[in-house]
Amino acid sequence: MIQVEHLSKSFGGLRAVNDCSFTLEEGAITGLIGPNGAGKTTVFNMIAGFIKPSGGRILFEGQDVTGFSPERLFSLGIVRTFQIPHEFSRMTVLENLMLVPPAQSGENLFSSWLRWGAVRREERDVRRKGEEVLEFLELTHVRDELAGNLSGGQKKLLELGRTMMTDAKLVLLDEPAAGVNRTLMGKLARMIQQLHRERGYSFCIIEHDMDLIAELCHPVIVLAEGRVLTQGSMESIRRDERVLEAYLGHSGAHETEGAA
Amino acid sequence: MELAGLLTYGIFFLTLVGIYGLLALGLNVQWGYAGMLNIGVAAFFTVGAYTSAIITTAESSGHLGGFGLPFPVGLASAMALSGILALGVGLITLRLRSDYLAIASIGIAEIVRLTLKNEGWLTGGVRGMAGIPRPLAGLIPGYDATLYLLLVLAFVAAVYWANERAWRSPWGRVLRAIRENEAAARAMGKNSLLFRLQAFVLGAVVMGLAGALYAHFVRFISPEAFNPLFATFLIWVMLIAGGSGNNRGALLGAFVIWIVWSATEIFVTRLPEDLVTRAGALRVLLIGILLQVILLARPQGILPERPPRPERHE
Ligand SMILES: Nc1ncnc2c1ncn2[C@@H]1O[C@H](COP(=O)(O)OP(=O)(O)OP(=O)(O)O)[C@@H](O)[C@H]1O
Ligand SMILES: [Mg+2]
């Protein structure tokens, strides 16, 4: 579904992503792991059109989409969430969701002025959809709160909720479970599986929680210092010496405990 | 006699409040809705005023035209030209970081101001433009000012309605999202450039309308009336004090601040001689202090922004 070919990105002298190539298969939930600063978020930013690569290219369903704008990639079906929640603070939780559906007729100002009846009917449907998503996320009780007032975990849920307001093909989740408690994390995993099953979303998930990755993802791609270190099933990666080394730093490779 | 004088002043006062209210409503779309820092309100106000004046005045050797066309043509041209100016500025600056718009808008306002002064063939220069017709004049003898006030208020009502509808609409929702977090709005597929451009142009069109209504109200315009103090600073104070993101707040702000502004004029004329020359600066200082006081008591303005609650059905 996505082919990343020799992707690179430098920030000044720093090579954040260095000749990365990998494939995200259609219908898969792919994990993307690696130590802090490995370049995971930067890769997401390039796939979603937020950063232009310094080199290499990105194919989506066979089409070269390198350098496309985020909004164009969204319309092709690539939806992302952010590592740090990007909620619309001074908008209600429900509005945060209602914003998302593409090509709403009321987004045309003249339609809103002149064809308010039609716009309102459409709004009713969008609102119903938003309310369903809130129910699914168990956020109905904060429906009319300003999103800025939500807890960190609730904001994470809202990020996920936005991806459910559109018909995505590929959803990129950047650390969906960070700062979310265990119970909620389990719920999140179930939600992702449900979306995968029922809506046919493909996922790529960046996550530091290895249990969650093991539960959800196959295959798993390991990034370290901007390069693809290895990829495969979680079991094979758990056994891979190089991965432990990458997480622990070169010197600590032998007193290994549980990072991977 | 006293009463008649008071009434005349009241009509004069309310007409200006209406015109300033329009400017604040226009700025509210740009700043309150979309978070765009336009520090060149004066430019659009001026272009509106001069355009309508050139279009509607009788043929004159003192400036371009006049073309002697009817008032509605002048109004429409004012709005169109102001909108086109905004489109140009927007296309150049909206791609850049948002603070560049602030700088660019100051630049545009300066260019417009200098053009007014120096391009006499176009604007009459410092001598200004006289003989701008007042519409509806003579329709009911003796009620010219009242009729014009009603006309201005009708425009205020129309723009208020259009703004409110825009605020509640999905269009307004996209703008607020862009204001809150542009990256996320783009990740949700919204073309932020296009939406911000629309908001910028819409706001400028309203400012152009206000300019035209001002020109036909005072009937003589010269660069004096369009200095950044009156035409930019005061509008910002009105919007911030009244409550940005709130259309009623914008109108209330225009009302309150114009009262205070007019009152400071009376106050400074009673000052000792040697201070009178500095009266202008003193008035600005007083307004600044007032704004501070309002914001201390109500940080989001007198009427804070409220997201439109989608009405519950069933
Ligand atoms: N906009 C930027 N400007 C300069 N350097 C950047 C920028 N974005 C990322 N970097 C650098 O690139 C490297 C990779 O960052 P990135 O955010 O992709 O890491 P990550 O794998 O997502 O890490 P984490 O797990 O901590 O989120 C880091 O060294 C970071 O400092
Ligand atoms: Mg990251």
Coordinates of C-alpha atoms and ligand atoms in Angstrom, one line a residue:
Chain A
M1 CA 0.0 0.0 0.0
I2 CA 2.9 2.3 0.9
Q3 CA 6.3 1.8 -0.5
V4 CA 9.1 3.9 1.0
E5 CA 12.2 4.0 -1.1
H6 CA 15.5 5.3 0.0
L7 CA 13.9 8.0 2.1
S8 CA 16.2 10.5 3.8
K9 CA 15.8 13.6 5.8
S10 CA 18.5 15.9 7.2
F11 CA 18.0 18.7 9.7
G12 CA 21.1 20.8 9.3
G13 CA 23.9 18.3 9.8
L14 CA 21.7 15.8 11.5
R15 CA 20.6 12.8 9.4
A16 CA 17.2 12.1 11.1
V17 CA 16.2 9.6 8.5
N18 CA 18.9 7.9 6.4
D19 CA 18.1 5.8 3.4
C20 CA 15.1 4.1 4.7
S21 CA 13.2 1.6 2.6
F22 CA 10.2 -0.5 3.7
T23 CA 6.7 -1.4 2.7
L24 CA 3.4 -1.1 4.5
E25 CA 1.2 -3.9 3.3
E26 CA -2.5 -3.4 2.6
G27 CA -4.6 -4.8 5.3
A28 CA -1.8 -5.1 7.8
I29 CA -1.2 -3.5 11.2
T30 CA 2.4 -2.6 10.9
G31 CA 4.4 -1.7 14.0
L32 CA 7.2 0.9 13.8
I33 CA 9.5 0.8 16.8
G34 CA 12.9 2.1 17.7
P35 CA 14.7 4.1 20.4
N36 CA 13.9 7.8 21.1
G37 CA 15.2 9.9 18.3
A38 CA 15.4 7.0 15.8
G39 CA 13.4 9.0 13.2
K40 CA 10.0 7.4 13.5
T41 CA 8.0 10.5 13.8
T42 CA 10.0 12.1 11.0
V43 CA 9.1 9.2 8.8
F44 CA 5.4 9.7 9.6
N45 CA 5.8 13.4 8.9
M46 CA 7.1 12.6 5.4
I47 CA 4.5 10.0 4.6
A48 CA 1.7 12.4 5.7
G49 CA 3.2 15.3 3.7
F50 CA 4.2 17.5 6.6
I51 CA 7.9 17.4 5.8
K52 CA 9.5 17.2 2.4
P53 CA 12.1 14.4 2.2
S54 CA 15.7 15.4 1.4
G55 CA 15.9 12.3 -0.8
G56 CA 14.0 9.2 -1.9
R57 CA 10.4 8.7 -2.7
I58 CA 7.1 7.5 -1.3
L59 CA 4.6 5.5 -3.3
F60 CA 0.9 5.1 -2.3
E61 CA -1.0 2.5 -4.1
G62 CA 1.6 2.6 -6.9
Q63 CA 1.4 6.4 -7.3
D64 CA 4.4 8.6 -6.4
V65 CA 3.1 10.9 -3.7
T66 CA 6.4 12.4 -2.5
G67 CA 5.9 16.0 -1.6
F68 CA 2.1 16.0 -1.8
S69 CA 0.4 18.3 0.7
P70 CA -1.1 16.9 3.9
E71 CA -4.6 17.8 2.7
R72 CA -4.1 16.0 -0.6
L73 CA -2.8 12.9 1.1
F74 CA -5.8 13.0 3.4
S75 CA -8.1 13.0 0.5
L76 CA -6.3 10.0 -0.9
G77 CA -7.1 8.2 2.3
I78 CA -4.0 8.7 4.5
V79 CA -4.9 9.9 8.0
R80 CA -2.5 10.5 10.8
T81 CA -2.5 11.3 14.5
F82 CA 0.1 13.2 16.4
Q83 CA 2.5 12.1 19.1
I84 CA 1.6 15.2 21.1
P85 CA -2.2 15.6 20.9
H86 CA -3.2 18.3 18.4
E87 CA -6.7 18.9 19.6
F88 CA -8.6 22.1 18.7
S89 CA -8.5 23.5 22.2
R90 CA -11.2 26.1 22.0
M91 CA -13.6 23.9 20.2
T92 CA -15.9 21.4 21.8
V93 CA -15.1 17.7 21.7
L94 CA -18.0 17.1 19.4
E95 CA -16.8 19.9 17.1
N96 CA -13.4 18.4 17.0
L97 CA -15.0 15.3 15.4
M98 CA -17.6 17.1 13.2
L99 CA -14.8 19.1 11.6
V100 CA -13.3 16.0 10.0
P101 CA -15.6 14.6 7.2
P102 CA -14.3 15.9 3.9
A103 CA -16.2 18.0 1.4
Q104 CA -19.0 19.1 3.7
S105 CA -21.3 21.4 1.7
G106 CA -21.4 24.0 4.5
E107 CA -17.6 24.5 4.1
N108 CA -18.6 26.6 1.2
L109 CA -19.5 29.9 2.7
F110 CA -22.1 30.7 0.0
S111 CA -23.9 27.5 0.6
S112 CA -24.0 28.3 4.3
W113 CA -25.5 31.7 3.6
L114 CA -27.9 30.7 0.9
R115 CA -28.7 27.0 1.4
W116 CA -28.8 26.7 5.2
G117 CA -31.6 24.1 5.2
A118 CA -29.5 21.7 3.2
V119 CA -26.4 22.5 5.2
R120 CA -28.3 21.8 8.5
R121 CA -29.6 18.5 7.3
E122 CA -26.1 17.5 6.4
E123 CA -24.9 18.7 9.8
R124 CA -27.4 16.5 11.5
D125 CA -25.9 13.5 9.9
V126 CA -22.3 14.6 10.7
R127 CA -23.4 15.2 14.3
R128 CA -24.9 11.7 14.6
K129 CA -21.8 10.2 13.3
G130 CA -19.7 12.3 15.8
E131 CA -22.0 11.1 18.6
E132 CA -21.5 7.5 17.6
V133 CA -17.8 7.9 17.7
L134 CA -18.0 9.6 21.1
E135 CA -20.1 6.7 22.4
F136 CA -17.5 4.2 21.0
L137 CA -14.7 6.1 22.7
E138 CA -16.9 6.5 25.9
L139 CA -16.5 10.2 25.7
T140 CA -20.2 11.1 25.5
H141 CA -20.1 12.8 28.9
V142 CA -17.6 15.4 27.7
R143 CA -19.3 16.0 24.3
D144 CA -19.7 19.8 24.9
E145 CA -16.5 20.4 26.9
L146 CA -13.8 22.4 25.2
A147 CA -11.2 19.9 23.9
G148 CA -8.5 21.8 25.6
N149 CA -9.9 20.8 29.0
L150 CA -9.7 17.1 28.4
S151 CA -7.1 14.9 30.2
G152 CA -4.1 13.7 28.3
G153 CA -5.5 10.3 27.8
Q154 CA -8.9 11.6 26.6
K155 CA -7.1 13.8 24.1
K156 CA -5.3 10.7 22.8
L157 CA -8.7 9.0 22.4
L158 CA -10.0 12.1 20.6
E159 CA -7.1 11.9 18.2
L160 CA -8.0 8.3 17.4
G161 CA -11.7 9.4 17.1
R162 CA -10.9 11.8 14.4
T163 CA -9.6 9.0 12.2
M164 CA -13.0 7.3 12.6
M165 CA -14.8 10.3 11.1
T166 CA -13.6 9.7 7.6
D167 CA -13.2 6.7 5.3
A168 CA -9.4 6.3 5.7
K169 CA -7.4 3.7 3.9
L170 CA -4.2 4.0 5.9
V171 CA -4.1 5.3 9.5
L172 CA -0.8 6.4 10.9
L173 CA -0.8 6.4 14.7
D174 CA 2.1 8.1 16.5
E175 CA 2.3 6.6 20.1
P176 CA -1.5 6.2 20.6
A177 CA -1.0 4.7 24.0
A178 CA 1.6 7.0 25.5
G179 CA 0.3 8.5 28.7
V180 CA -2.8 6.3 28.6
N181 CA -3.5 3.9 31.6
R182 CA -3.5 0.2 31.3
T183 CA -7.3 -0.3 31.1
L184 CA -7.7 2.4 28.5
M185 CA -4.8 0.9 26.6
G186 CA -6.6 -2.4 26.4
K187 CA -9.6 -0.6 25.2
L188 CA -7.6 1.3 22.6
A189 CA -6.1 -2.0 21.3
R190 CA -9.6 -3.4 20.9
M191 CA -10.7 -0.3 19.1
I192 CA -7.8 -0.5 16.6
Q193 CA -8.6 -4.1 15.9
Q194 CA -12.2 -3.4 15.5
L195 CA -11.5 -0.6 13.0
H196 CA -9.1 -2.9 11.2
R197 CA -11.7 -5.6 11.0
E198 CA -14.9 -3.7 10.4
R199 CA -13.7 -0.8 8.3
G200 CA -10.7 -2.4 6.6
Y201 CA -8.3 0.3 7.7
S202 CA -4.6 -0.5 7.3
F203 CA -2.5 0.8 10.2
C204 CA 1.0 1.8 10.9
I205 CA 1.6 2.3 14.6
I206 CA 4.6 3.9 16.4
E207 CA 4.7 2.7 20.0
H208 CA 7.1 2.2 22.8
D209 CA 4.9 -0.2 24.7
M210 CA 6.1 -3.6 23.4
D211 CA 3.1 -5.5 24.8
L212 CA 0.8 -3.4 22.7
I213 CA 2.9 -3.8 19.6
A214 CA 3.1 -7.6 20.2
E215 CA -0.6 -7.8 20.6
L216 CA -1.5 -5.7 17.5
C217 CA 1.2 -5.6 15.0
H218 CA 2.5 -7.8 12.3
P219 CA 5.0 -7.2 10.9
V220 CA 7.1 -4.9 13.0
I221 CA 9.8 -2.6 11.6
V222 CA 12.7 -1.5 13.7
L223 CA 14.2 1.9 13.1
A224 CA 17.5 3.0 14.7
E225 CA 19.5 6.1 13.9
G226 CA 17.4 6.8 10.9
R227 CA 17.8 3.4 9.3
V228 CA 15.7 0.3 9.1
L229 CA 17.5 -2.1 11.4
T230 CA 15.4 -5.1 10.8
Q231 CA 11.8 -6.2 10.4
G232 CA 9.7 -9.3 10.9
S233 CA 7.4 -10.8 13.5
M234 CA 7.6 -9.5 17.1
E235 CA 9.0 -12.9 18.3
S236 CA 11.9 -12.7 15.9
I237 CA 12.5 -9.1 16.8
R238 CA 12.5 -9.9 20.5
R239 CA 15.3 -12.4 19.8
D240 CA 17.3 -10.1 17.7
E241 CA 20.6 -9.0 19.4
R242 CA 20.9 -5.9 17.3
V243 CA 17.6 -4.6 18.4
L244 CA 18.6 -4.9 22.1
E245 CA 21.8 -3.2 21.3
A246 CA 20.0 -0.3 19.6
Y247 CA 17.8 0.2 22.6
L248 CA 20.4 -0.1 25.2
G249 CA 23.3 1.6 23.4
H250 CA 26.3 -0.2 22.2
S251 CA 28.0 -0.8 25.5
G252 CA 25.1 -2.2 27.4
A253 CA 24.2 -4.8 25.0
H254 CA 25.0 -7.7 27.3
E255 CA 23.2 -6.9 30.5
T256 CA 19.9 -7.1 28.6
E257 CA 16.6 -6.8 30.2
G258 CA 13.3 -6.4 28.5
A259 CA 13.4 -3.3 26.3
A260 CA 12.5 -5.2 23.3
Chain B
M1 CA -33.5 73.3 21.3
E2 CA -31.3 71.4 23.8
L3 CA -33.2 68.2 23.0
A4 CA -32.9 68.7 19.3
G5 CA -29.2 69.2 19.6
L6 CA -28.9 66.1 21.7
L7 CA -30.8 64.2 19.1
T8 CA -28.7 65.4 16.3
Y9 CA -25.6 64.4 18.2
G10 CA -27.1 61.1 19.0
I11 CA -27.7 60.3 15.4
F12 CA -24.2 61.4 14.4
F13 CA -22.8 59.3 17.2
L14 CA -24.7 56.2 16.4
T15 CA -23.8 56.4 12.7
L16 CA -20.2 56.4 13.5
V17 CA -20.7 53.6 16.0
G18 CA -22.3 51.6 13.2
I19 CA -19.4 52.3 10.8
Y20 CA -16.9 51.3 13.5
G21 CA -19.0 48.3 14.3
L22 CA -18.7 47.2 10.7
L23 CA -14.9 47.5 10.9
A24 CA -14.9 45.5 14.1
L25 CA -17.1 42.8 12.5
G26 CA -14.7 42.6 9.6
L27 CA -11.7 42.3 11.8
N28 CA -13.5 39.7 13.8
V29 CA -13.7 37.4 10.8
Q30 CA -10.0 37.8 10.2
W31 CA -8.7 37.7 13.8
G32 CA -11.6 36.3 15.9
Y33 CA -12.4 33.4 13.5
A34 CA -9.2 32.8 11.7
G35 CA -6.5 34.2 14.0
M36 CA -5.0 36.4 11.2
L37 CA -3.2 39.4 12.5
N38 CA -4.2 42.3 10.2
I39 CA -2.6 45.5 11.5
G40 CA -3.5 47.3 8.3
V41 CA -7.3 47.7 8.8
A42 CA -6.8 51.3 7.7
A43 CA -5.7 50.3 4.2
F44 CA -9.0 48.5 3.5
F45 CA -11.1 51.2 5.2
T46 CA -9.3 53.8 3.1
V47 CA -9.6 52.0 -0.2
G48 CA -13.3 51.6 0.4
A49 CA -13.8 55.2 1.2
Y50 CA -11.8 56.6 -1.7
T51 CA -13.2 54.1 -4.2
S52 CA -16.7 55.0 -3.5
A53 CA -15.9 58.7 -3.5
I54 CA -14.2 58.5 -6.9
I55 CA -17.1 56.5 -8.4
T56 CA -19.9 58.7 -7.1
T57 CA -18.7 62.3 -7.0
A58 CA -19.3 64.6 -9.9
E59 CA -16.5 65.2 -12.5
S60 CA -13.7 67.0 -10.9
S61 CA -10.2 68.3 -11.8
G62 CA -9.0 67.7 -8.3
H63 CA -8.8 63.9 -8.5
L64 CA -9.5 60.9 -10.6
G65 CA -13.1 61.0 -12.0
G66 CA -15.4 61.5 -10.4
F67 CA -17.7 59.4 -12.4
G68 CA -21.0 60.5 -11.0
L69 CA -22.3 57.0 -10.7
P70 CA -25.1 56.0 -8.3
F71 CA -24.3 55.2 -4.6
P72 CA -24.9 51.4 -4.9
V73 CA -22.2 51.3 -7.7
G74 CA -19.8 53.1 -5.4
L75 CA -20.5 50.8 -2.6
A76 CA -20.1 47.7 -4.7
S77 CA -16.9 49.0 -6.2
A78 CA -15.5 49.8 -2.8
M79 CA -16.2 46.3 -1.5
A80 CA -14.8 44.8 -4.7
L81 CA -11.6 46.8 -4.7
S82 CA -10.9 46.3 -1.0
G83 CA -11.5 42.5 -1.5
I84 CA -9.1 42.5 -4.5
L85 CA -6.4 44.2 -2.5
A86 CA -6.9 41.6 0.3
L87 CA -6.7 38.8 -2.3
G88 CA -3.4 40.2 -3.5
V89 CA -1.9 40.7 -0.1
G90 CA -3.2 37.3 1.0
L91 CA -1.8 35.4 -1.9
I92 CA 1.6 36.8 -1.3
T93 CA 1.7 36.5 2.5
L94 CA -0.6 33.7 3.7
R95 CA 1.8 31.1 2.6
L96 CA 4.4 32.5 5.0
R97 CA 4.4 32.3 8.7
S98 CA 1.5 34.2 10.3
D99 CA 3.6 37.0 11.7
Y100 CA 4.6 38.0 8.2
L101 CA 1.0 38.9 7.5
A102 CA 1.1 41.4 10.4
I103 CA 4.2 43.0 9.0
A104 CA 2.9 43.0 5.4
S105 CA -0.4 44.5 6.5
I106 CA 1.4 47.4 8.1
G107 CA 3.4 47.8 4.9
I108 CA 0.3 47.9 2.8
A109 CA -1.4 50.4 5.1
E110 CA 1.6 52.6 4.8
I111 CA 1.7 52.3 1.0
V112 CA -2.0 53.2 0.8
R113 CA -1.5 56.2 3.2
L114 CA 1.4 57.6 1.2
T115 CA -0.5 57.1 -2.1
L116 CA -3.3 59.2 -0.6
K117 CA -1.0 62.0 0.3
N118 CA 1.2 62.0 -2.8
E119 CA -0.9 60.9 -5.7
G120 CA -2.9 64.0 -6.0
W121 CA -4.3 63.1 -9.5
L122 CA -5.9 60.1 -8.0
T123 CA -7.0 61.1 -4.5
G124 CA -6.8 64.9 -4.4
G125 CA -3.8 64.5 -2.1
V126 CA -3.9 66.4 1.2
R127 CA -6.7 68.6 -0.1
G128 CA -8.9 65.6 0.0
M129 CA -12.1 65.0 -1.8
A130 CA -15.2 67.1 -1.3
G131 CA -18.8 66.9 -2.5
I132 CA -19.3 63.2 -1.9
P133 CA -23.1 62.7 -2.2
R134 CA -25.1 61.5 0.7
P135 CA -27.7 58.8 -0.5
L136 CA -31.3 59.2 0.5
A137 CA -30.8 62.9 0.9
G138 CA -33.9 64.9 0.5
L139 CA -36.2 61.9 0.5
I140 CA -37.9 63.1 3.6
P141 CA -36.8 66.7 4.1
G142 CA -35.0 67.3 7.3
Y143 CA -34.4 63.7 8.0
D144 CA -31.3 63.1 5.9
A145 CA -29.1 62.1 8.9
T146 CA -31.8 59.9 10.3
L147 CA -32.3 58.1 7.1
Y148 CA -28.6 57.6 6.6
L149 CA -28.3 56.2 10.2
L150 CA -31.0 53.7 9.3
L151 CA -29.2 52.7 6.2
V152 CA -26.0 52.2 8.1
L153 CA -27.8 50.1 10.8
A154 CA -29.3 48.0 8.0
F155 CA -25.9 47.2 6.8
V156 CA -24.7 46.4 10.3
A157 CA -27.6 44.0 10.7
A158 CA -26.9 42.3 7.4
V159 CA -23.2 41.9 8.1
Y160 CA -24.0 40.7 11.7
W161 CA -26.3 38.1 10.3
A162 CA -23.8 37.0 7.7
N163 CA -21.0 36.8 10.3
E164 CA -23.2 34.8 12.7
R165 CA -24.2 32.4 10.0
A166 CA -20.6 32.0 9.0
W167 CA -19.6 31.4 12.7
R168 CA -22.2 28.6 13.1
S169 CA -21.4 27.0 9.7
P170 CA -19.0 24.3 8.9
W171 CA -17.0 27.0 7.2
G172 CA -16.5 28.8 10.5
R173 CA -15.7 25.5 12.1
V174 CA -12.9 24.9 9.7
L175 CA -11.5 28.4 10.3
R176 CA -11.5 28.0 14.0
A177 CA -9.8 24.7 13.7
I178 CA -7.1 26.3 11.5
R179 CA -6.8 29.1 14.2
E180 CA -6.4 26.5 16.9
N181 CA -4.0 24.2 15.2
E182 CA -3.2 24.6 11.6
A183 CA -1.2 21.4 11.3
A184 CA -4.0 19.3 12.6
A185 CA -6.5 21.0 10.4
R186 CA -4.4 20.2 7.4
A187 CA -4.0 16.6 8.6
M188 CA -7.8 16.5 8.5
G189 CA -7.7 17.4 4.9
K190 CA -8.6 21.1 5.1
N191 CA -6.8 23.4 2.7
S192 CA -5.8 26.0 5.3
L193 CA -4.5 28.5 2.7
L194 CA -7.8 28.6 0.8
F195 CA -9.9 29.1 4.0
R196 CA -7.7 31.8 5.4
L197 CA -7.7 33.6 2.1
Q198 CA -11.5 33.6 2.1
A199 CA -11.6 34.9 5.7
F200 CA -9.1 37.6 4.9
V201 CA -11.0 38.7 1.8
L202 CA -14.4 38.6 3.5
G203 CA -13.1 40.7 6.4
A204 CA -11.6 43.2 3.9
V205 CA -14.8 43.5 1.9
V206 CA -16.6 44.4 5.1
M207 CA -14.0 47.0 5.9
G208 CA -14.3 48.4 2.4
L209 CA -18.0 48.7 2.9
A210 CA -17.4 50.5 6.2
G211 CA -15.1 52.9 4.3
A212 CA -17.6 53.7 1.7
L213 CA -20.3 54.3 4.2
Y214 CA -17.9 56.6 6.1
A215 CA -17.2 58.6 3.0
H216 CA -20.8 59.2 2.2
F217 CA -21.5 60.1 5.8
V218 CA -18.8 62.7 6.3
R219 CA -18.9 63.7 2.6
F220 CA -15.5 65.2 2.7
I221 CA -12.5 62.9 3.1
S222 CA -8.8 63.6 3.4
P223 CA -5.8 61.6 4.6
E224 CA -6.3 62.9 8.1
A225 CA -9.3 60.7 8.8
F226 CA -7.5 57.5 7.9
N227 CA -4.4 57.6 10.1
P228 CA -3.6 54.3 11.7
L229 CA -4.8 55.6 15.1
F230 CA -8.4 56.0 14.1
A231 CA -8.6 53.3 11.5
T232 CA -6.5 50.5 12.9
F233 CA -5.7 51.0 16.6
L234 CA -9.2 51.9 17.7
I235 CA -10.7 48.9 15.8
W236 CA -8.4 46.5 17.5
V237 CA -9.2 48.0 20.9
M238 CA -12.9 47.7 20.1
L239 CA -12.7 44.0 19.1
I240 CA -10.4 43.0 22.0
A241 CA -12.3 44.9 24.6
G242 CA -15.7 43.7 23.3
G243 CA -14.6 40.1 22.9
S244 CA -12.9 38.7 19.8
G245 CA -14.7 35.7 18.3
N246 CA -18.0 37.2 19.4
N247 CA -19.9 39.3 17.0
R248 CA -22.0 41.0 19.6
G249 CA -18.8 41.6 21.5
A250 CA -17.4 43.4 18.4
L251 CA -20.5 45.6 18.2
L252 CA -20.6 46.3 21.9
G253 CA -16.9 47.1 21.9
A254 CA -17.4 49.6 19.1
F255 CA -20.2 51.2 21.1
V256 CA -18.3 51.4 24.4
I257 CA -15.0 52.4 23.0
W258 CA -16.5 55.1 20.8
I259 CA -18.3 56.6 23.8
V260 CA -15.0 56.6 25.8
W261 CA -13.0 57.9 22.9
S262 CA -15.5 60.8 22.4
A263 CA -15.5 61.5 26.1
T264 CA -11.7 61.8 26.2
E265 CA -12.0 64.4 23.5
I266 CA -14.1 66.5 25.8
F267 CA -11.7 65.8 28.6
V268 CA -8.6 66.9 26.8
T269 CA -10.1 70.1 25.6
R270 CA -10.3 71.2 29.2
L271 CA -6.7 70.7 29.8
P272 CA -4.3 73.5 30.4
E273 CA -2.9 75.1 27.3
D274 CA 0.6 73.6 27.3
L275 CA -0.9 70.1 27.4
V276 CA -3.4 70.5 24.6
T277 CA -0.8 70.0 21.9
R278 CA -0.2 66.5 23.4
A279 CA -3.9 65.8 23.6
G280 CA -3.8 63.1 20.9
A281 CA -1.2 61.1 22.7
L282 CA -3.0 61.5 26.0
R283 CA -6.2 60.1 24.5
V284 CA -4.5 57.1 23.2
L285 CA -2.9 56.6 26.6
L286 CA -6.4 56.7 28.2
I287 CA -7.8 54.2 25.8
G288 CA -4.8 51.9 26.4
I289 CA -5.4 52.1 30.2
L290 CA -9.1 51.4 29.7
L291 CA -8.2 48.3 27.6
Q292 CA -5.9 47.1 30.3
V293 CA -8.6 47.5 32.9
I294 CA -11.2 45.6 30.9
L295 CA -8.8 42.8 30.1
L296 CA -7.8 42.5 33.8
A297 CA -11.5 42.1 34.7
R298 CA -12.5 40.1 31.7
P299 CA -9.4 38.5 29.9
Q300 CA -11.5 37.5 26.9
G301 CA -13.3 40.7 26.5
I302 CA -16.7 41.9 27.8
L303 CA -18.5 39.1 25.8
P304 CA -16.2 36.1 25.5
E305 CA -16.2 33.8 22.5
R306 CA -18.5 30.9 22.8
P307 CA -18.5 27.9 20.4
P308 CA -21.8 27.4 18.7
R309 CA -23.5 24.6 20.5
P310 CA -25.1 22.3 18.0
E311 CA -28.8 22.3 19.0
R312 CA -29.9 19.0 20.5
H313 CA -32.6 17.4 18.5
E314 CA -35.2 14.8 19.3
Ligands
LIG1 N1 11.9 19.8 12.9 C1 13.0 19.3 13.3 N2 14.2 20.1 13.3 C2 15.4 19.6 13.7 N3 15.6 18.4 14.1 C3 14.5 17.5 14.2 C4 13.2 17.9 13.8 N4 12.4 16.9 13.9 C5 13.1 15.9 14.4 N5 14.4 16.2 14.6 C6 15.5 15.4 15.0 O1 15.4 14.2 14.3 C7 15.7 13.1 15.1 C8 14.5 12.1 15.0 O2 13.4 12.6 15.6 P1 12.0 11.9 15.6 O3 11.0 12.8 16.2 O4 11.7 11.4 14.3 O5 12.3 10.7 16.6 P2 11.3 9.5 17.1 O6 11.9 8.3 16.6 O7 9.9 9.9 16.8 O8 11.6 9.6 18.7 P3 10.5 9.4 19.9 O9 10.4 8.0 20.1 O10 11.3 10.1 21.0 O11 9.3 10.1 19.5 C9 15.9 13.6 16.5 O12 17.3 13.7 16.8 C10 15.3 15.0 16.5 O13 16.0 15.8 17.3
MG2 MG 8.2 10.4 17.8

